């Protein structure tokens, strides 16, 4: 017994690997044929190999439950998702364009606010966002860049085109899993790497390091770069440790840092205090500095904002950058790109209805059963209404929520998210997925080769978040044959 | 390096050393007690005493038999010094310090912890105990080997050295102490089989030093010589003097800090131990106090900023 691809039904969706006529798409040809040549027993063996590799590599993430925090092994599907290199090249250009414009936008908001004065975006949309930080007004971070690390979620619709679903400009996570997924796949399907030209992904930490170093306020050969983690109980702790290790940076918690009277940041070492130049912070704005934000924060460093404003330390991402990943601001990104770059956006947005606009709100309220409603400021797939999968009661709850606080909600049509074959038992079945590439901007711009593919492991489900039962796949950017 | 990370390195190596020592001691007793005459008073419970775990034992068990002792020492998660607990603590310290440790270490410690949790029954039951303990010891040695070969000999390494050698020296003093106690309680029994040979052979094997002893001392196994060897041998990696030298060397390579206790320890080790009686026990007690002081001074010196 082996995989029979003619049995694989792509349904009414765009499948990443298999075309409607059951033949493999170009970049997936070798992969699909190879998998078809393996017996069921061999497929199961590879699956087991992946599981034990994940355990040995200790790739895990933390799930918060009522019974306490559980460290779960990373859910992984061994069938990679393929994208052709030429298609990816265009997508990467669009991602760079987008982040460049977003950073110009954030810098403008904290200075002259020309874009508001010019009437491109209404003042209340921005200034009422809870991610707009008045404390940051007037500050210019290095290179005028606020969001140095961006994770942009892309989805492919029926037409095979990538759409931007959201930009994560605060503390996006997942990049370590992108790298580890490749490590696992190399061990599980080594035969394919010798035949296909699959572009590497493990250069990300080096680019991240260079980008962070380009932010150092002190012009010294070896600036002190640290990764600031909320600690071992954070769901992304694995990633924080991974990145620190890959970059050769110190992994610190708030209690390891101190801001002295000279408004410089120091870390507590075995030889006393040592000055820190760049902090890649993986804690949210609100917890960064109890002197400025939440007083009860045990995770932050008192005085950190003072040091940052004085220009003595770089924070990546800069506080306040989150103002641009608000889902209401999202609707304006195409206009933002046109305004700052005088270019047409290369990557389209998903059509978005703003509940703050009375007409659009009316439409949303009348079509709750067809739309996906999202709160403007949440991440991780929490607090969402997926219309077609919801009950009448849930729809009524959301109608009340929206009427009470329209600024806080947006709605989008239910997308026909693309699928890819995912092993259920030893048979591939189509499962929905998205893609999160990571974009870096310091002195230069960089985009990962592909990104993290997240899969909804449940049949028909559109929720890909690992905190809610999603899994992941390795993502191959495959060079075309010459 | 961060004070916090330094402290984790120190504890990581102490825990690995502790796990290895515990596995070895259970293995030695396992081997020994099979063919020992009843008249010789060595019981499994000695192991609990050596590990200062009497309170934990009494809180959990009543019968001082093999099964309970082995359970407490190898598997018991409520015993912070059990082999399983030590390995999990070592793993936790690696997990939170992966940025300074070689990448494969994380996989090794994961594999070892997984092996122990899957095969712990083999440790408790006799049938496969030897193979199980052997694998654990090999796992620990593999970890130490990886670090020796692969790790930069920077400050992080020096803290690993501090932890390992302090734990090792402390354990050697405890094993010697147990030897003295056994010797004192059995010396008046007349018999063909010389209990002292068995006791001191056991002490040597618990420190993995039987072979080295014979080659260095070129003499039969005998109490005073064994004590001398484990206290003073300059070349044997588990002798207390060797460990103390390693500690002093590591301290020298770390950011300047005065560890006053080192001089005291040196003086103590320069003294000749007398007869193998209670005065020797007192001497070992002084050594253990000195180790405790060292531990405290390391903390004040390098880990104090942390917290």
mmCIF file of N, CA and C in Angstrom, chain A residues 19-89:
data_model
loop_
_atom_site.group_PDB
_atom_site.id
_atom_site.type_symbol
_atom_site.label_atom_id
_atom_site.label_comp_id
_atom_site.label_asym_id
_atom_site.label_seq_id
_atom_site.Cartn_x
_atom_site.Cartn_y
_atom_site.Cartn_z
ATOM 1 N N UNK A 19 -2.904 19.868 -8.032
ATOM 2 C CA UNK A 19 -3.842 20.619 -8.872
ATOM 3 C C UNK A 19 -5.193 19.897 -8.919
ATOM 4 N N UNK A 20 -6.186 20.558 -9.535
ATOM 5 C CA UNK A 20 -7.543 19.989 -9.563
ATOM 6 C C UNK A 20 -7.574 18.608 -10.222
ATOM 7 N N UNK A 21 -6.661 18.399 -11.187
ATOM 8 C CA UNK A 21 -6.682 17.117 -11.903
ATOM 9 C C UNK A 21 -5.821 16.055 -11.215
ATOM 10 N N UNK A 22 -5.506 16.283 -9.933
ATOM 11 C CA UNK A 22 -4.750 15.332 -9.117
ATOM 12 C C UNK A 22 -3.274 15.229 -9.509
ATOM 13 N N UNK A 23 -2.807 16.036 -10.446
ATOM 14 C CA UNK A 23 -1.383 16.022 -10.759
ATOM 15 C C UNK A 23 -0.679 17.002 -9.829
ATOM 16 N N UNK A 24 0.612 16.754 -9.566
ATOM 17 C CA UNK A 24 1.310 17.674 -8.659
ATOM 18 C C UNK A 24 1.585 19.020 -9.331
ATOM 19 N N UNK A 25 1.537 20.080 -8.537
ATOM 20 C CA UNK A 25 1.957 21.387 -9.050
ATOM 21 C C UNK A 25 3.471 21.360 -9.255
ATOM 22 N N UNK A 26 3.944 22.246 -10.133
ATOM 23 C CA UNK A 26 5.347 22.189 -10.539
ATOM 24 C C UNK A 26 6.346 22.060 -9.386
ATOM 25 N N UNK A 27 6.358 23.010 -8.447
ATOM 26 C CA UNK A 27 7.409 22.912 -7.424
ATOM 27 C C UNK A 27 7.276 21.678 -6.535
ATOM 28 N N UNK A 28 6.126 21.005 -6.567
ATOM 29 C CA UNK A 28 5.912 19.860 -5.677
ATOM 30 C C UNK A 28 6.110 18.525 -6.387
ATOM 31 N N UNK A 29 6.480 18.567 -7.671
ATOM 32 C CA UNK A 29 6.497 17.335 -8.468
ATOM 33 C C UNK A 29 7.306 16.215 -7.819
ATOM 34 N N UNK A 30 8.586 16.497 -7.535
ATOM 35 C CA UNK A 30 9.439 15.458 -6.970
ATOM 36 C C UNK A 30 8.909 14.963 -5.633
ATOM 37 N N UNK A 31 8.487 15.925 -4.799
ATOM 38 C CA UNK A 31 7.994 15.600 -3.472
ATOM 39 C C UNK A 31 6.801 14.645 -3.556
ATOM 40 N N UNK A 32 5.818 15.003 -4.389
ATOM 41 C CA UNK A 32 4.588 14.214 -4.478
ATOM 42 C C UNK A 32 4.892 12.822 -5.037
ATOM 43 N N UNK A 33 5.722 12.763 -6.063
ATOM 44 C CA UNK A 33 6.068 11.461 -6.629
ATOM 45 C C UNK A 33 6.832 10.606 -5.627
ATOM 46 N N UNK A 34 7.726 11.275 -4.897
ATOM 47 C CA UNK A 34 8.513 10.530 -3.916
ATOM 48 C C UNK A 34 7.625 9.941 -2.824
ATOM 49 N N UNK A 35 6.733 10.777 -2.298
ATOM 50 C CA UNK A 35 5.836 10.301 -1.235
ATOM 51 C C UNK A 35 4.981 9.149 -1.766
ATOM 52 N N UNK A 36 4.565 9.257 -3.045
ATOM 53 C CA UNK A 36 3.762 8.205 -3.651
ATOM 54 C C UNK A 36 4.522 6.894 -3.782
ATOM 55 N N UNK A 37 5.863 6.973 -3.795
ATOM 56 C CA UNK A 37 6.662 5.759 -3.960
ATOM 57 C C UNK A 37 6.896 5.042 -2.625
ATOM 58 N N UNK A 38 6.555 5.707 -1.514
ATOM 59 C CA UNK A 38 6.805 5.103 -0.198
ATOM 60 C C UNK A 38 5.622 4.218 0.209
ATOM 61 N N UNK A 39 5.936 3.089 0.842
ATOM 62 C CA UNK A 39 4.864 2.222 1.339
ATOM 63 C C UNK A 39 4.262 2.844 2.590
ATOM 64 N N UNK A 40 3.078 2.380 2.951
ATOM 65 C CA UNK A 40 2.429 2.882 4.168
ATOM 66 C C UNK A 40 3.337 2.691 5.378
ATOM 67 N N UNK A 41 3.981 1.513 5.419
ATOM 68 C CA UNK A 41 4.871 1.233 6.553
ATOM 69 C C UNK A 41 6.006 2.253 6.609
ATOM 70 N N UNK A 42 6.526 2.586 5.428
ATOM 71 C CA UNK A 42 7.637 3.540 5.363
ATOM 72 C C UNK A 42 7.158 4.934 5.789
ATOM 73 N N UNK A 43 5.958 5.322 5.335
ATOM 74 C CA UNK A 43 5.387 6.617 5.729
ATOM 75 C C UNK A 43 5.258 6.687 7.250
ATOM 76 N N UNK A 44 4.749 5.595 7.828
ATOM 77 C CA UNK A 44 4.582 5.578 9.285
ATOM 78 C C UNK A 44 5.920 5.675 9.995
ATOM 79 N N UNK A 45 6.929 5.043 9.415
ATOM 80 C CA UNK A 45 8.256 5.088 10.018
ATOM 81 C C UNK A 45 8.781 6.525 10.026
ATOM 82 N N UNK A 46 8.576 7.218 8.904
ATOM 83 C CA UNK A 46 9.052 8.608 8.817
ATOM 84 C C UNK A 46 8.319 9.482 9.834
ATOM 85 N N UNK A 47 7.022 9.199 9.988
ATOM 86 C CA UNK A 47 6.244 9.974 10.956
ATOM 87 C C UNK A 47 6.789 9.792 12.372
ATOM 88 N N UNK A 48 7.062 8.517 12.690
ATOM 89 C CA UNK A 48 7.605 8.225 14.025
ATOM 90 C C UNK A 48 8.971 8.878 14.201
ATOM 91 N N UNK A 49 9.752 8.862 13.135
ATOM 92 C CA UNK A 49 11.078 9.463 13.193
ATOM 93 C C UNK A 49 10.950 10.958 13.508
ATOM 94 N N UNK A 50 9.974 11.593 12.867
ATOM 95 C CA UNK A 50 9.765 13.019 13.127
ATOM 96 C C UNK A 50 9.392 13.243 14.588
ATOM 97 N N UNK A 51 8.502 12.383 15.093
ATOM 98 C CA UNK A 51 8.074 12.568 16.486
ATOM 99 C C UNK A 51 9.234 12.418 17.456
ATOM 100 N N UNK A 52 10.064 11.381 17.249
ATOM 101 C CA UNK A 52 11.154 11.190 18.203
ATOM 102 C C UNK A 52 12.203 12.287 18.031
ATOM 103 N N UNK A 53 12.388 12.762 16.801
ATOM 104 C CA UNK A 53 13.341 13.864 16.589
ATOM 105 C C UNK A 53 12.888 15.107 17.355
ATOM 106 N N UNK A 54 11.585 15.386 17.278
ATOM 107 C CA UNK A 54 11.060 16.565 17.968
ATOM 108 C C UNK A 54 11.287 16.439 19.466
ATOM 109 N N UNK A 55 11.059 15.227 19.985
ATOM 110 C CA UNK A 55 11.260 15.016 21.424
ATOM 111 C C UNK A 55 12.725 15.191 21.801
ATOM 112 N N UNK A 56 13.601 14.606 20.986
ATOM 113 C CA UNK A 56 15.021 14.699 21.302
ATOM 114 C C UNK A 56 15.526 16.130 21.164
ATOM 115 N N UNK A 57 15.032 16.819 20.145
ATOM 116 C CA UNK A 57 15.461 18.201 19.960
ATOM 117 C C UNK A 57 14.821 19.104 21.008
ATOM 118 N N UNK A 58 13.844 18.545 21.713
ATOM 119 C CA UNK A 58 13.196 19.318 22.768
ATOM 120 C C UNK A 58 12.438 20.506 22.220
ATOM 121 N N UNK A 59 11.904 20.361 20.996
ATOM 122 C CA UNK A 59 11.131 21.462 20.417
ATOM 123 C C UNK A 59 9.767 21.453 21.071
ATOM 124 N N UNK A 60 9.481 22.492 21.817
ATOM 125 C CA UNK A 60 8.217 22.482 22.541
ATOM 126 C C UNK A 60 7.640 23.877 22.608
ATOM 127 N N UNK A 61 6.390 23.956 22.959
ATOM 128 C CA UNK A 61 5.794 25.235 23.286
ATOM 129 C C UNK A 61 4.886 25.017 24.483
ATOM 130 N N UNK A 62 4.553 26.089 25.158
ATOM 131 C CA UNK A 62 3.814 25.953 26.394
ATOM 132 C C UNK A 62 2.348 26.305 26.186
ATOM 133 N N UNK A 63 1.472 25.481 26.703
ATOM 134 C CA UNK A 63 0.048 25.766 26.621
ATOM 135 C C UNK A 63 -0.455 26.054 28.028
ATOM 136 N N UNK A 64 -1.235 27.103 28.134
ATOM 137 C CA UNK A 64 -1.772 27.449 29.445
ATOM 138 C C UNK A 64 -3.106 26.742 29.634
ATOM 139 N N UNK A 65 -3.237 25.948 30.677
ATOM 140 C CA UNK A 65 -4.505 25.292 30.947
ATOM 141 C C UNK A 65 -4.854 25.519 32.412
ATOM 142 N N UNK A 66 -6.070 25.096 32.771
ATOM 143 C CA UNK A 66 -6.488 25.274 34.155
ATOM 144 C C UNK A 66 -5.646 24.424 35.093
ATOM 145 N N UNK A 67 -5.148 23.296 34.566
ATOM 146 C CA UNK A 67 -4.346 22.403 35.415
ATOM 147 C C UNK A 67 -2.899 22.869 35.507
ATOM 148 N N UNK A 68 -2.588 24.006 34.903
ATOM 149 C CA UNK A 68 -1.210 24.474 34.940
ATOM 150 C C UNK A 68 -0.647 24.536 33.532
ATOM 151 N N UNK A 69 0.616 24.883 33.425
ATOM 152 C CA UNK A 69 1.233 25.023 32.107
ATOM 153 C C UNK A 69 1.810 23.701 31.640
ATOM 154 N N UNK A 70 1.497 23.346 30.408
ATOM 155 C CA UNK A 70 2.008 22.091 29.875
ATOM 156 C C UNK A 70 3.000 22.410 28.763
ATOM 157 N N UNK A 71 4.132 21.748 28.822
ATOM 158 C CA UNK A 71 5.112 21.893 27.764
ATOM 159 C C UNK A 71 4.802 20.832 26.720
ATOM 160 N N UNK A 72 4.264 21.253 25.584
ATOM 161 C CA UNK A 72 3.842 20.281 24.579
ATOM 162 C C UNK A 72 4.855 20.178 23.463
ATOM 163 N N UNK A 73 4.987 18.938 22.962
ATOM 164 C CA UNK A 73 5.846 18.767 21.793
ATOM 165 C C UNK A 73 5.201 19.505 20.625
ATOM 166 N N UNK A 74 6.052 20.011 19.758
ATOM 167 C CA UNK A 74 5.612 20.815 18.627
ATOM 168 C C UNK A 74 4.848 19.925 17.638
ATOM 169 N N UNK A 75 3.564 20.226 17.335
ATOM 170 C CA UNK A 75 2.825 19.385 16.394
ATOM 171 C C UNK A 75 3.292 19.660 14.969
ATOM 172 N N UNK A 76 3.693 18.626 14.277
ATOM 173 C CA UNK A 76 4.390 18.798 13.016
ATOM 174 C C UNK A 76 3.889 17.772 11.999
ATOM 175 N N UNK A 77 3.639 18.225 10.774
ATOM 176 C CA UNK A 77 3.268 17.303 9.702
ATOM 177 C C UNK A 77 4.451 17.163 8.759
ATOM 178 N N UNK A 78 4.766 15.916 8.404
ATOM 179 C CA UNK A 78 6.025 15.697 7.675
ATOM 180 C C UNK A 78 5.972 16.119 6.202
ATOM 181 N N UNK A 79 4.755 16.303 5.638
ATOM 182 C CA UNK A 79 4.695 16.686 4.218
ATOM 183 C C UNK A 79 4.950 18.189 4.089
ATOM 184 N N UNK A 80 6.034 18.580 3.446
ATOM 185 C CA UNK A 80 6.337 20.013 3.331
ATOM 186 C C UNK A 80 5.346 20.718 2.418
ATOM 187 N N UNK A 81 5.303 22.028 2.551
ATOM 188 C CA UNK A 81 4.489 22.845 1.676
ATOM 189 C C UNK A 81 5.458 23.554 0.731
ATOM 190 N N UNK A 82 5.145 23.514 -0.563
ATOM 191 C CA UNK A 82 6.097 24.043 -1.548
ATOM 192 C C UNK A 82 5.570 25.318 -2.210
ATOM 193 N N UNK A 83 6.497 26.212 -2.510
ATOM 194 C CA UNK A 83 6.187 27.447 -3.237
ATOM 195 C C UNK A 83 7.328 27.637 -4.231
ATOM 196 N N UNK A 84 7.012 28.071 -5.436
ATOM 197 C CA UNK A 84 8.097 28.241 -6.412
ATOM 198 C C UNK A 84 8.896 29.497 -6.078
ATOM 199 N N UNK A 85 10.197 29.428 -6.382
ATOM 200 C CA UNK A 85 11.092 30.533 -6.043
ATOM 201 C C UNK A 85 10.680 31.826 -6.743
ATOM 202 N N UNK A 86 10.185 31.726 -7.970
ATOM 203 C CA UNK A 86 9.833 32.955 -8.692
ATOM 204 C C UNK A 86 8.607 33.620 -8.051
ATOM 205 N N UNK A 87 7.654 32.799 -7.633
ATOM 206 C CA UNK A 87 6.486 33.368 -6.952
ATOM 207 C C UNK A 87 6.907 33.997 -5.627
ATOM 208 N N UNK A 88 7.834 33.325 -4.959
ATOM 209 C CA UNK A 88 8.250 33.835 -3.662
ATOM 210 C C UNK A 88 8.978 35.182 -3.789
ATOM 211 N N UNK A 89 9.768 35.309 -4.852
ATOM 212 C CA UNK A 89 10.539 36.528 -5.043
ATOM 213 C C UNK A 89 9.605 37.749 -5.085
#
